[in-house]
Amino acid sequence: MQTFACPNCGADVTFRSPALPARICDYCRTMIVRSGDALTMAGKAAVLPFDVSPIMIGTRGRFEGAAFDVIGRVRWGWTDGSWNEWLLLFGDGTHAWLGEAMGHYMLLREWPLAKVESQLIRRLAAGDRIAVGTSADVEGRQLTIVDARNATCIAAEGELPFTAPKDWTIYSVDLRGADGSAASLQRDGQEANLYVGRYVTLAELAPVGLRRIEGWQVPAYGA
Amino acid sequence: MAPEPLVSAAAEVPAAKALSCPSCGGTLNLKAAGYTVSVACLYCGSVLDVANEDVRLITEYHRQAAELEIPLGTRGRLKGVEWEAIGYVERSEGGTYPWSEYLLFNPYHGYRWLITNGRGWSFGEMLTRTPEAEHGALWLGREDYQPFFKEGRAQVDYVLGEFYWRVRVGEEVRTDDWVRPGFMLSREQNGQEVSWTRSELLAPREIRDAFGVRAPRNPWPPLPHQPSPYVGDMKKLVWIGVGAALFVSLLLILMGTGPVLFRGTLPYALDGTSRTATLGPVTVTRPHQLIAIDAEAPGLENAWVDLDYALVDRKTQASYEAYGLAERYSGRDSDGDWTEGSRSATVKLAAVPAGTYDLVVDYSGQQWSGGSTPNFGIAAPAETLQITISSGAFFPGNALIALIFLLLPLLFFVHRHVKFEQARQDESDVGRTGVAKLFTSSDDD
């Protein structure tokens, strides 16, 4: 953990993960990028619109036996709605994303695209547009494209593996398997990233430090 | 004083976000802020787009909102979790078979559906897994679902409240449904996506306790996923029957041959002469018991022995009488060798009181001369009859009658179950299967 003074407002900004380069100041929303001990400012992040997500920065939980902390979030929007992607930092320094949409959760980890043999994924990564409903074997999972759309970054907070400027637009493809496995391919111009994992329930992550929402009882595991 | 950080980590956040309807100006409290994409105004019915920060009017209406059985904003506890009704949709198959769906929300548990056609209520959850087809059924893990409705078309007729998708009156999806007792699995497909919902039939009491609405107790015809109320009774009776049969078998094994009271032999000859012999004493001590008299003639061949028994109480001279016959024939005909009859004869006397008895046996043996079998010539030599008197033997006949009495209510429940299943399955697009089909007579069709 490293703490610096925000180059814009002087407030303390803490980097919990040594591997992540970007951090949004909790006070002035300046996007701070570090390289070594040098901090640079990369514009301002938009204010997050109000939502009733039960998760917040600081929520802790466990996934398949490994403890994690929620340290960042990107909120994406598209023509018909929006969703959250929460950044989870695990004890071993690795990170994963917890996608939250329509009350469902997906826990995905980045998967090295270079090693993926699936033609479907290779074509998507290369920029092809493939119809929803197309299925393929992806790293031993039978996955079907359920959604493909342009998504725009609405806002972000906390620590991130990249800067997330407002109005940053990517092409996002969601895939799903019969057994609850899931994957997401995100393309930004020439660059693509693949994330693979599965659907999870909040109860299964047994999160603590959930956000308290007025008038609702926090589940026993999340108090 | 340090400024408050702007991150999400506030102590407690409000549960709703207020916005005003661009059409009527009414204040709407968004309950699922961040998830909700469209809202049908609770005051004027106008459909608004709230996917982005600015609220846009999609379709303007000026009409009184419908009075709902569960007013939006009502909270109720179902399956141990509190839910708030935030959206309402009326749907139908092109105007027929209307039903209603309430969208339930809890920020910690996501969304559920409350579905009713006026005859019952179901609690539905959208699946993140996809059922798999095998052997004509659909499998969701270890649960199998049978086809029920095929290729339906469901349209949206009316909306009110908030939704996590872009809701539109007139929107149509293709639907298919599968059932297992108590549960329904529904598939909905539009041009872009397929979604699966699993819903559980709620007991009238559950929905009344949760949201204060009444559901009919025994809707007729039954709901597609209504479990037959007779299955439990049938199972119970079958288990009682199995238990009783096991008990009877045990009794037969334990008591089939009771304690031997007397064993003796009687000489006989196959000459047709009547003989009398007295065997005893036979002493029995229980107030009442069954007495079995077994006669065995080991050498009997193509002959019979008539046995007239009288069990006579030495004190009172009360007599209990019975008749037995040991007979055995054999021969050879066009079908080969054959034998008939038994060399032993057992008779039973019920409810013999305690006392000391003599058994008086009148008996006569006779050679069979009516057959054409060549394998006997002169009359067989004299032989002996072995007589065994035992007590406590069990009447299997009584057990059989008891089983028949168990069977009668079972038949009644089977009949009711079949009628229930037939009425339930007659509502489906698949027709009758299983017992409902098995018991379909030709004039039923």
Short mmCIF file of N, CA and C in Angstrom, two decimals, chain B residues 145-305:
data_model
loop_
_atom_site.label_atom_id
_atom_site.label_comp_id
_atom_site.label_asym_id
_atom_site.label_seq_id
_atom_site.Cartn_x
_atom_site.Cartn_y
_atom_site.Cartn_z
N TYR B 145 -38.15 -31.48 -16.25
CA TYR B 145 -39.38 -30.75 -16.57
C TYR B 145 -39.99 -31.32 -17.84
N GLN B 146 -41.32 -31.53 -17.83
CA GLN B 146 -42.01 -32.09 -18.98
C GLN B 146 -42.63 -30.96 -19.82
N PRO B 147 -42.66 -31.12 -21.15
CA PRO B 147 -43.24 -30.07 -21.99
C PRO B 147 -44.71 -29.82 -21.65
N PHE B 148 -45.14 -28.56 -21.73
CA PHE B 148 -46.55 -28.25 -21.44
C PHE B 148 -47.14 -27.31 -22.48
N PHE B 149 -46.62 -26.09 -22.58
CA PHE B 149 -47.11 -25.16 -23.62
C PHE B 149 -46.03 -25.04 -24.69
N LYS B 150 -46.48 -25.05 -25.95
CA LYS B 150 -45.51 -24.97 -27.05
C LYS B 150 -45.79 -23.77 -27.94
N GLU B 151 -44.72 -23.08 -28.31
CA GLU B 151 -44.77 -22.03 -29.31
C GLU B 151 -45.89 -21.04 -29.08
N GLY B 152 -45.96 -20.54 -27.87
CA GLY B 152 -46.93 -19.49 -27.57
C GLY B 152 -46.37 -18.12 -27.97
N ARG B 153 -47.25 -17.14 -28.03
CA ARG B 153 -46.80 -15.77 -28.30
C ARG B 153 -47.36 -14.90 -27.19
N ALA B 154 -46.49 -14.25 -26.46
CA ALA B 154 -46.95 -13.41 -25.36
C ALA B 154 -46.71 -11.96 -25.72
N GLN B 155 -47.76 -11.14 -25.59
CA GLN B 155 -47.59 -9.73 -25.88
C GLN B 155 -47.82 -8.92 -24.62
N VAL B 156 -47.21 -7.73 -24.58
CA VAL B 156 -47.37 -6.84 -23.45
C VAL B 156 -48.58 -5.94 -23.72
N ASP B 157 -49.58 -5.96 -22.80
CA ASP B 157 -50.79 -5.17 -23.00
C ASP B 157 -50.82 -3.89 -22.17
N TYR B 158 -50.11 -3.90 -21.04
CA TYR B 158 -50.18 -2.75 -20.14
C TYR B 158 -48.97 -2.79 -19.22
N VAL B 159 -48.41 -1.61 -18.92
CA VAL B 159 -47.28 -1.56 -17.99
C VAL B 159 -47.47 -0.43 -16.99
N LEU B 160 -46.87 -0.62 -15.82
CA LEU B 160 -46.90 0.41 -14.79
C LEU B 160 -45.67 0.20 -13.90
N GLY B 161 -45.03 1.34 -13.53
CA GLY B 161 -43.88 1.22 -12.63
C GLY B 161 -42.56 1.12 -13.38
N GLU B 162 -41.54 0.57 -12.71
CA GLU B 162 -40.19 0.60 -13.29
C GLU B 162 -39.68 -0.78 -13.70
N PHE B 163 -38.81 -0.76 -14.71
CA PHE B 163 -38.31 -2.00 -15.32
C PHE B 163 -36.86 -1.86 -15.67
N TYR B 164 -36.14 -2.99 -15.66
CA TYR B 164 -34.71 -2.94 -15.98
C TYR B 164 -34.44 -3.10 -17.46
N TRP B 165 -35.48 -3.07 -18.27
CA TRP B 165 -35.28 -3.09 -19.71
C TRP B 165 -36.21 -2.04 -20.33
N ARG B 166 -36.06 -1.85 -21.63
CA ARG B 166 -36.87 -0.85 -22.33
C ARG B 166 -38.24 -1.47 -22.62
N VAL B 167 -39.19 -1.17 -21.76
CA VAL B 167 -40.49 -1.82 -21.85
C VAL B 167 -41.33 -1.14 -22.93
N ARG B 168 -42.15 -1.94 -23.62
CA ARG B 168 -42.94 -1.37 -24.71
C ARG B 168 -44.25 -2.15 -24.83
N VAL B 169 -45.37 -1.42 -24.79
CA VAL B 169 -46.68 -2.08 -24.97
C VAL B 169 -46.75 -2.61 -26.40
N GLY B 170 -47.22 -3.83 -26.56
CA GLY B 170 -47.31 -4.44 -27.89
C GLY B 170 -46.14 -5.33 -28.20
N GLU B 171 -45.08 -5.23 -27.39
CA GLU B 171 -43.90 -6.07 -27.60
C GLU B 171 -44.29 -7.55 -27.48
N GLU B 172 -43.73 -8.36 -28.36
CA GLU B 172 -44.13 -9.77 -28.41
C GLU B 172 -42.90 -10.66 -28.28
N VAL B 173 -43.05 -11.75 -27.52
CA VAL B 173 -41.98 -12.75 -27.45
C VAL B 173 -42.59 -14.12 -27.72
N ARG B 174 -41.75 -15.06 -28.15
CA ARG B 174 -42.18 -16.45 -28.31
C ARG B 174 -41.95 -17.16 -27.00
N THR B 175 -42.92 -17.95 -26.59
CA THR B 175 -42.79 -18.61 -25.29
C THR B 175 -42.98 -20.12 -25.39
N ASP B 176 -42.28 -20.84 -24.55
CA ASP B 176 -42.46 -22.28 -24.37
C ASP B 176 -42.36 -22.56 -22.88
N ASP B 177 -43.16 -23.51 -22.42
CA ASP B 177 -43.15 -23.80 -20.98
C ASP B 177 -43.06 -25.29 -20.72
N TRP B 178 -42.34 -25.61 -19.68
CA TRP B 178 -42.21 -26.99 -19.20
C TRP B 178 -42.62 -27.01 -17.72
N VAL B 179 -43.08 -28.15 -17.24
CA VAL B 179 -43.50 -28.20 -15.83
C VAL B 179 -42.97 -29.45 -15.13
N ARG B 180 -42.86 -29.33 -13.83
CA ARG B 180 -42.73 -30.46 -12.93
C ARG B 180 -43.61 -30.08 -11.75
N PRO B 181 -44.10 -31.05 -10.95
CA PRO B 181 -45.07 -30.69 -9.91
C PRO B 181 -44.55 -29.56 -9.02
N GLY B 182 -45.30 -28.46 -9.02
CA GLY B 182 -44.95 -27.32 -8.18
C GLY B 182 -44.07 -26.27 -8.86
N PHE B 183 -43.55 -26.60 -10.04
CA PHE B 183 -42.61 -25.68 -10.70
C PHE B 183 -42.87 -25.58 -12.21
N MET B 184 -42.53 -24.40 -12.75
CA MET B 184 -42.64 -24.20 -14.19
C MET B 184 -41.35 -23.59 -14.69
N LEU B 185 -40.95 -24.01 -15.87
CA LEU B 185 -39.74 -23.49 -16.51
C LEU B 185 -40.20 -22.83 -17.80
N SER B 186 -39.90 -21.53 -17.96
CA SER B 186 -40.40 -20.79 -19.11
C SER B 186 -39.25 -20.23 -19.92
N ARG B 187 -39.40 -20.37 -21.23
CA ARG B 187 -38.40 -19.85 -22.14
C ARG B 187 -39.04 -18.71 -22.92
N GLU B 188 -38.38 -17.59 -23.00
CA GLU B 188 -38.90 -16.47 -23.78
C GLU B 188 -37.82 -16.04 -24.76
N GLN B 189 -38.25 -15.82 -25.99
CA GLN B 189 -37.28 -15.49 -27.02
C GLN B 189 -37.79 -14.33 -27.85
N ASN B 190 -36.94 -13.33 -28.04
CA ASN B 190 -37.24 -12.30 -29.04
C ASN B 190 -36.10 -12.34 -30.04
N GLY B 191 -36.05 -11.36 -30.92
CA GLY B 191 -35.03 -11.37 -31.97
C GLY B 191 -33.62 -11.43 -31.41
N GLN B 192 -33.40 -10.81 -30.26
CA GLN B 192 -32.03 -10.65 -29.77
C GLN B 192 -31.62 -11.69 -28.75
N GLU B 193 -32.56 -12.08 -27.89
CA GLU B 193 -32.08 -12.93 -26.79
C GLU B 193 -33.11 -13.95 -26.33
N VAL B 194 -32.57 -14.92 -25.60
CA VAL B 194 -33.38 -15.98 -25.01
C VAL B 194 -33.23 -15.85 -23.50
N SER B 195 -34.33 -15.89 -22.78
CA SER B 195 -34.21 -15.88 -21.32
C SER B 195 -35.05 -17.01 -20.73
N TRP B 196 -34.57 -17.52 -19.61
CA TRP B 196 -35.23 -18.64 -18.93
C TRP B 196 -35.64 -18.22 -17.54
N THR B 197 -36.86 -18.57 -17.16
CA THR B 197 -37.36 -18.26 -15.83
C THR B 197 -37.89 -19.53 -15.19
N ARG B 198 -37.54 -19.74 -13.94
CA ARG B 198 -38.07 -20.87 -13.19
C ARG B 198 -39.00 -20.29 -12.14
N SER B 199 -40.26 -20.76 -12.14
CA SER B 199 -41.18 -20.23 -11.14
C SER B 199 -41.75 -21.35 -10.30
N GLU B 200 -42.00 -20.99 -9.04
CA GLU B 200 -42.49 -21.94 -8.06
C GLU B 200 -43.91 -21.55 -7.69
N LEU B 201 -44.81 -22.52 -7.71
CA LEU B 201 -46.20 -22.26 -7.34
C LEU B 201 -46.26 -21.96 -5.84
N LEU B 202 -46.91 -20.84 -5.48
CA LEU B 202 -47.00 -20.48 -4.07
C LEU B 202 -48.29 -21.04 -3.49
N ALA B 203 -48.23 -21.49 -2.26
CA ALA B 203 -49.44 -21.93 -1.57
C ALA B 203 -50.28 -20.68 -1.31
N PRO B 204 -51.63 -20.81 -1.37
CA PRO B 204 -52.49 -19.63 -1.13
C PRO B 204 -52.10 -18.90 0.15
N ARG B 205 -51.66 -19.66 1.14
CA ARG B 205 -51.29 -19.06 2.41
C ARG B 205 -50.03 -18.19 2.29
N GLU B 206 -49.06 -18.67 1.49
CA GLU B 206 -47.81 -17.92 1.33
C GLU B 206 -48.05 -16.54 0.72
N ILE B 207 -48.86 -16.50 -0.33
CA ILE B 207 -49.08 -15.22 -1.03
C ILE B 207 -49.97 -14.31 -0.18
N ARG B 208 -50.89 -14.91 0.59
CA ARG B 208 -51.75 -14.10 1.47
C ARG B 208 -50.91 -13.49 2.58
N ASP B 209 -50.05 -14.28 3.19
CA ASP B 209 -49.22 -13.77 4.27
C ASP B 209 -48.24 -12.71 3.77
N ALA B 210 -47.76 -12.86 2.53
CA ALA B 210 -46.75 -11.95 2.01
C ALA B 210 -47.37 -10.64 1.54
N PHE B 211 -48.40 -10.71 0.70
CA PHE B 211 -48.93 -9.49 0.07
C PHE B 211 -50.42 -9.29 0.31
N GLY B 212 -51.02 -10.12 1.15
CA GLY B 212 -52.42 -9.92 1.50
C GLY B 212 -53.40 -10.15 0.37
N VAL B 213 -53.02 -10.95 -0.63
CA VAL B 213 -53.98 -11.23 -1.71
C VAL B 213 -54.48 -12.66 -1.59
N ARG B 214 -55.70 -12.86 -2.07
CA ARG B 214 -56.33 -14.17 -1.96
C ARG B 214 -56.08 -14.99 -3.21
N ALA B 215 -55.83 -16.26 -3.02
CA ALA B 215 -55.69 -17.19 -4.15
C ALA B 215 -56.68 -18.31 -3.92
N PRO B 216 -57.39 -18.77 -4.97
CA PRO B 216 -58.33 -19.87 -4.77
C PRO B 216 -57.60 -21.12 -4.26
N ARG B 217 -58.27 -21.86 -3.41
CA ARG B 217 -57.63 -23.02 -2.78
C ARG B 217 -57.47 -24.19 -3.75
N ASN B 218 -58.55 -24.51 -4.46
CA ASN B 218 -58.50 -25.64 -5.40
C ASN B 218 -58.97 -25.21 -6.79
N PRO B 219 -58.13 -24.51 -7.52
CA PRO B 219 -58.58 -24.04 -8.84
C PRO B 219 -58.88 -25.22 -9.76
N TRP B 220 -59.94 -25.10 -10.58
CA TRP B 220 -60.27 -26.15 -11.54
C TRP B 220 -60.59 -25.53 -12.87
N PRO B 221 -60.00 -25.99 -13.98
CA PRO B 221 -58.98 -27.05 -14.03
C PRO B 221 -57.72 -26.65 -13.27
N PRO B 222 -56.92 -27.63 -12.88
CA PRO B 222 -55.71 -27.31 -12.11
C PRO B 222 -54.74 -26.46 -12.92
N LEU B 223 -53.84 -25.76 -12.23
CA LEU B 223 -52.80 -24.98 -12.88
C LEU B 223 -51.80 -25.94 -13.52
N PRO B 224 -51.10 -25.47 -14.58
CA PRO B 224 -50.18 -26.38 -15.28
C PRO B 224 -49.18 -27.06 -14.36
N HIS B 225 -48.68 -26.32 -13.36
CA HIS B 225 -47.63 -26.88 -12.51
C HIS B 225 -48.16 -27.22 -11.12
N GLN B 226 -49.48 -27.40 -11.01
CA GLN B 226 -50.05 -27.73 -9.71
C GLN B 226 -49.83 -29.21 -9.40
N PRO B 227 -49.23 -29.50 -8.26
CA PRO B 227 -49.02 -30.92 -7.93
C PRO B 227 -50.34 -31.58 -7.57
N SER B 228 -50.52 -32.82 -7.96
CA SER B 228 -51.74 -33.55 -7.63
C SER B 228 -51.82 -33.71 -6.12
N PRO B 229 -52.96 -33.29 -5.50
CA PRO B 229 -53.07 -33.40 -4.04
C PRO B 229 -53.23 -34.85 -3.58
N TYR B 230 -53.40 -35.78 -4.52
CA TYR B 230 -53.67 -37.17 -4.13
C TYR B 230 -52.41 -38.02 -4.05
N VAL B 231 -51.31 -37.46 -4.58
CA VAL B 231 -50.08 -38.25 -4.62
C VAL B 231 -49.63 -38.63 -3.21
N GLY B 232 -49.74 -37.67 -2.30
CA GLY B 232 -49.31 -37.92 -0.92
C GLY B 232 -50.10 -39.06 -0.29
N ASP B 233 -51.45 -39.01 -0.46
CA ASP B 233 -52.31 -40.04 0.12
C ASP B 233 -52.01 -41.40 -0.51
N MET B 234 -51.81 -41.39 -1.83
CA MET B 234 -51.54 -42.67 -2.52
C MET B 234 -50.25 -43.26 -1.99
N LYS B 235 -49.23 -42.42 -1.87
CA LYS B 235 -47.94 -42.92 -1.39
C LYS B 235 -48.08 -43.49 0.01
N LYS B 236 -48.82 -42.74 0.85
CA LYS B 236 -49.01 -43.19 2.23
C LYS B 236 -49.66 -44.58 2.24
N LEU B 237 -50.73 -44.73 1.43
CA LEU B 237 -51.45 -46.01 1.42
C LEU B 237 -50.58 -47.14 0.89
N VAL B 238 -49.79 -46.81 -0.14
CA VAL B 238 -48.92 -47.86 -0.69
C VAL B 238 -47.92 -48.30 0.38
N TRP B 239 -47.39 -47.32 1.13
CA TRP B 239 -46.43 -47.67 2.18
C TRP B 239 -47.09 -48.49 3.29
N ILE B 240 -48.33 -48.08 3.64
CA ILE B 240 -49.05 -48.86 4.66
C ILE B 240 -49.25 -50.28 4.15
N GLY B 241 -49.63 -50.41 2.87
CA GLY B 241 -49.85 -51.73 2.27
C GLY B 241 -48.59 -52.56 2.28
N VAL B 242 -47.46 -51.91 1.90
CA VAL B 242 -46.19 -52.63 1.87
C VAL B 242 -45.84 -53.08 3.29
N GLY B 243 -46.04 -52.18 4.24
CA GLY B 243 -45.77 -52.49 5.64
C GLY B 243 -46.62 -53.65 6.12
N ALA B 244 -47.91 -53.59 5.79
CA ALA B 244 -48.84 -54.65 6.22
C ALA B 244 -48.44 -55.98 5.60
N ALA B 245 -48.08 -55.95 4.32
CA ALA B 245 -47.70 -57.19 3.63
C ALA B 245 -46.45 -57.79 4.28
N LEU B 246 -45.49 -56.92 4.62
CA LEU B 246 -44.28 -57.40 5.28
C LEU B 246 -44.62 -58.03 6.63
N PHE B 247 -45.53 -57.35 7.35
CA PHE B 247 -45.92 -57.82 8.67
C PHE B 247 -46.58 -59.20 8.57
N VAL B 248 -47.47 -59.33 7.57
CA VAL B 248 -48.19 -60.60 7.38
C VAL B 248 -47.19 -61.71 7.03
N SER B 249 -46.23 -61.36 6.13
CA SER B 249 -45.23 -62.37 5.75
C SER B 249 -44.46 -62.83 6.98
N LEU B 250 -44.12 -61.83 7.82
CA LEU B 250 -43.37 -62.14 9.03
C LEU B 250 -44.19 -63.08 9.93
N LEU B 251 -45.48 -62.76 10.07
CA LEU B 251 -46.36 -63.59 10.89
C LEU B 251 -46.41 -65.00 10.33
N LEU B 252 -46.52 -65.10 9.00
CA LEU B 252 -46.60 -66.42 8.37
C LEU B 252 -45.34 -67.23 8.65
N ILE B 253 -44.20 -66.51 8.55
CA ILE B 253 -42.94 -67.21 8.79
C ILE B 253 -42.86 -67.66 10.24
N LEU B 254 -43.21 -66.72 11.13
CA LEU B 254 -43.07 -67.02 12.56
C LEU B 254 -44.12 -68.00 13.06
N MET B 255 -45.35 -67.88 12.52
CA MET B 255 -46.46 -68.61 13.13
C MET B 255 -47.07 -69.66 12.21
N GLY B 256 -46.54 -69.78 11.00
CA GLY B 256 -47.11 -70.73 10.04
C GLY B 256 -47.15 -72.14 10.63
N THR B 257 -46.09 -72.55 11.31
CA THR B 257 -46.12 -73.82 12.01
C THR B 257 -45.95 -73.52 13.49
N GLY B 258 -47.06 -73.60 14.18
CA GLY B 258 -47.02 -73.32 15.61
C GLY B 258 -46.44 -74.51 16.37
N PRO B 259 -46.46 -74.47 17.70
CA PRO B 259 -45.93 -75.58 18.47
C PRO B 259 -46.73 -76.86 18.24
N VAL B 260 -46.01 -77.98 18.12
CA VAL B 260 -46.67 -79.27 17.88
C VAL B 260 -47.25 -79.78 19.21
N LEU B 261 -48.53 -80.13 19.16
CA LEU B 261 -49.22 -80.59 20.37
C LEU B 261 -49.25 -82.12 20.46
N PHE B 262 -49.25 -82.73 19.29
CA PHE B 262 -49.37 -84.18 19.26
C PHE B 262 -48.86 -84.70 17.92
N ARG B 263 -48.17 -85.82 17.94
CA ARG B 263 -47.72 -86.46 16.72
C ARG B 263 -48.05 -87.95 16.83
N GLY B 264 -48.63 -88.53 15.79
CA GLY B 264 -48.96 -89.95 15.86
C GLY B 264 -49.09 -90.57 14.48
N THR B 265 -49.21 -91.87 14.41
CA THR B 265 -49.38 -92.52 13.11
C THR B 265 -50.62 -93.40 13.16
N LEU B 266 -51.22 -93.55 11.97
CA LEU B 266 -52.41 -94.40 11.82
C LEU B 266 -52.17 -95.34 10.65
N PRO B 267 -52.39 -96.60 10.81
CA PRO B 267 -52.27 -97.49 9.65
C PRO B 267 -53.50 -97.33 8.75
N TYR B 268 -53.29 -97.49 7.45
CA TYR B 268 -54.44 -97.45 6.55
C TYR B 268 -54.21 -98.43 5.41
N ALA B 269 -55.30 -98.80 4.77
CA ALA B 269 -55.20 -99.65 3.58
C ALA B 269 -56.15 -99.10 2.55
N LEU B 270 -55.83 -99.35 1.30
CA LEU B 270 -56.63 -98.77 0.21
C LEU B 270 -57.75 -99.76 -0.16
N ASP B 271 -58.55 -100.07 0.81
CA ASP B 271 -59.58 -101.08 0.56
C ASP B 271 -60.98 -100.52 0.72
N GLY B 272 -61.11 -99.22 0.99
CA GLY B 272 -62.42 -98.61 1.10
C GLY B 272 -63.06 -98.83 2.46
N THR B 273 -62.39 -99.54 3.36
CA THR B 273 -62.97 -99.80 4.67
C THR B 273 -62.82 -98.58 5.56
N SER B 274 -63.88 -98.23 6.29
CA SER B 274 -63.86 -97.12 7.22
C SER B 274 -63.21 -97.56 8.52
N ARG B 275 -62.26 -96.74 9.03
CA ARG B 275 -61.61 -97.07 10.29
C ARG B 275 -61.76 -95.87 11.23
N THR B 276 -61.71 -96.11 12.50
CA THR B 276 -61.78 -95.03 13.48
C THR B 276 -60.61 -95.17 14.43
N ALA B 277 -60.01 -94.03 14.77
CA ALA B 277 -58.91 -94.05 15.72
C ALA B 277 -59.04 -92.83 16.61
N THR B 278 -58.57 -92.90 17.81
CA THR B 278 -58.59 -91.76 18.72
C THR B 278 -57.15 -91.43 19.10
N LEU B 279 -56.79 -90.17 18.90
CA LEU B 279 -55.44 -89.71 19.21
C LEU B 279 -55.51 -88.70 20.35
N GLY B 280 -54.53 -88.69 21.21
CA GLY B 280 -54.57 -87.70 22.28
C GLY B 280 -53.78 -88.17 23.48
N PRO B 281 -53.79 -87.44 24.54
CA PRO B 281 -54.53 -86.19 24.67
C PRO B 281 -53.84 -84.99 23.98
N VAL B 282 -54.67 -84.01 23.61
CA VAL B 282 -54.18 -82.76 23.02
C VAL B 282 -54.57 -81.66 24.00
N THR B 283 -53.58 -81.02 24.61
CA THR B 283 -53.89 -80.01 25.62
C THR B 283 -53.52 -78.62 25.10
N VAL B 284 -54.50 -77.70 25.15
CA VAL B 284 -54.23 -76.30 24.74
C VAL B 284 -54.59 -75.40 25.91
N THR B 285 -53.81 -74.32 26.08
CA THR B 285 -53.94 -73.51 27.29
C THR B 285 -54.46 -72.10 27.05
N ARG B 286 -54.30 -71.57 25.83
CA ARG B 286 -54.76 -70.19 25.60
C ARG B 286 -56.29 -70.16 25.54
N PRO B 287 -56.92 -69.02 25.88
CA PRO B 287 -58.40 -68.99 25.88
C PRO B 287 -58.98 -69.45 24.54
N HIS B 288 -58.39 -68.97 23.44
CA HIS B 288 -58.83 -69.43 22.13
C HIS B 288 -57.62 -69.57 21.24
N GLN B 289 -57.59 -70.55 20.39
CA GLN B 289 -56.49 -70.70 19.45
C GLN B 289 -56.92 -71.47 18.21
N LEU B 290 -56.04 -71.36 17.28
CA LEU B 290 -56.26 -72.09 16.05
C LEU B 290 -55.54 -73.43 16.17
N ILE B 291 -56.19 -74.49 15.73
CA ILE B 291 -55.57 -75.81 15.74
C ILE B 291 -55.44 -76.27 14.29
N ALA B 292 -54.25 -76.69 13.92
CA ALA B 292 -54.04 -77.22 12.58
C ALA B 292 -53.76 -78.72 12.69
N ILE B 293 -54.45 -79.48 11.83
CA ILE B 293 -54.24 -80.94 11.81
C ILE B 293 -53.68 -81.29 10.45
N ASP B 294 -52.51 -81.86 10.46
CA ASP B 294 -51.85 -82.20 9.21
C ASP B 294 -51.74 -83.72 9.09
N ALA B 295 -52.22 -84.24 7.97
CA ALA B 295 -52.11 -85.68 7.73
C ALA B 295 -51.22 -85.90 6.52
N GLU B 296 -50.26 -86.80 6.62
CA GLU B 296 -49.38 -87.03 5.49
C GLU B 296 -49.29 -88.54 5.20
N ALA B 297 -49.50 -88.89 3.95
CA ALA B 297 -49.43 -90.27 3.53
C ALA B 297 -48.31 -90.41 2.51
N PRO B 298 -47.07 -90.72 2.95
CA PRO B 298 -45.90 -90.64 2.07
C PRO B 298 -45.99 -91.56 0.86
N GLY B 299 -46.59 -92.72 1.00
CA GLY B 299 -46.56 -93.68 -0.10
C GLY B 299 -47.76 -93.61 -1.02
N LEU B 300 -48.61 -92.62 -0.85
CA LEU B 300 -49.87 -92.56 -1.59
C LEU B 300 -49.63 -92.38 -3.09
N GLU B 301 -50.23 -93.23 -3.90
CA GLU B 301 -50.06 -93.13 -5.35
C GLU B 301 -51.33 -93.62 -6.02
N ASN B 302 -51.93 -92.76 -6.83
CA ASN B 302 -53.18 -93.09 -7.51
C ASN B 302 -54.23 -93.64 -6.52
N ALA B 303 -54.36 -92.84 -5.45
CA ALA B 303 -55.29 -93.25 -4.41
C ALA B 303 -55.64 -92.04 -3.58
N TRP B 304 -56.67 -92.16 -2.75
CA TRP B 304 -57.00 -91.07 -1.84
C TRP B 304 -57.37 -91.59 -0.49
N VAL B 305 -57.28 -90.71 0.53
CA VAL B 305 -57.68 -91.03 1.89
C VAL B 305 -58.63 -89.94 2.37
#
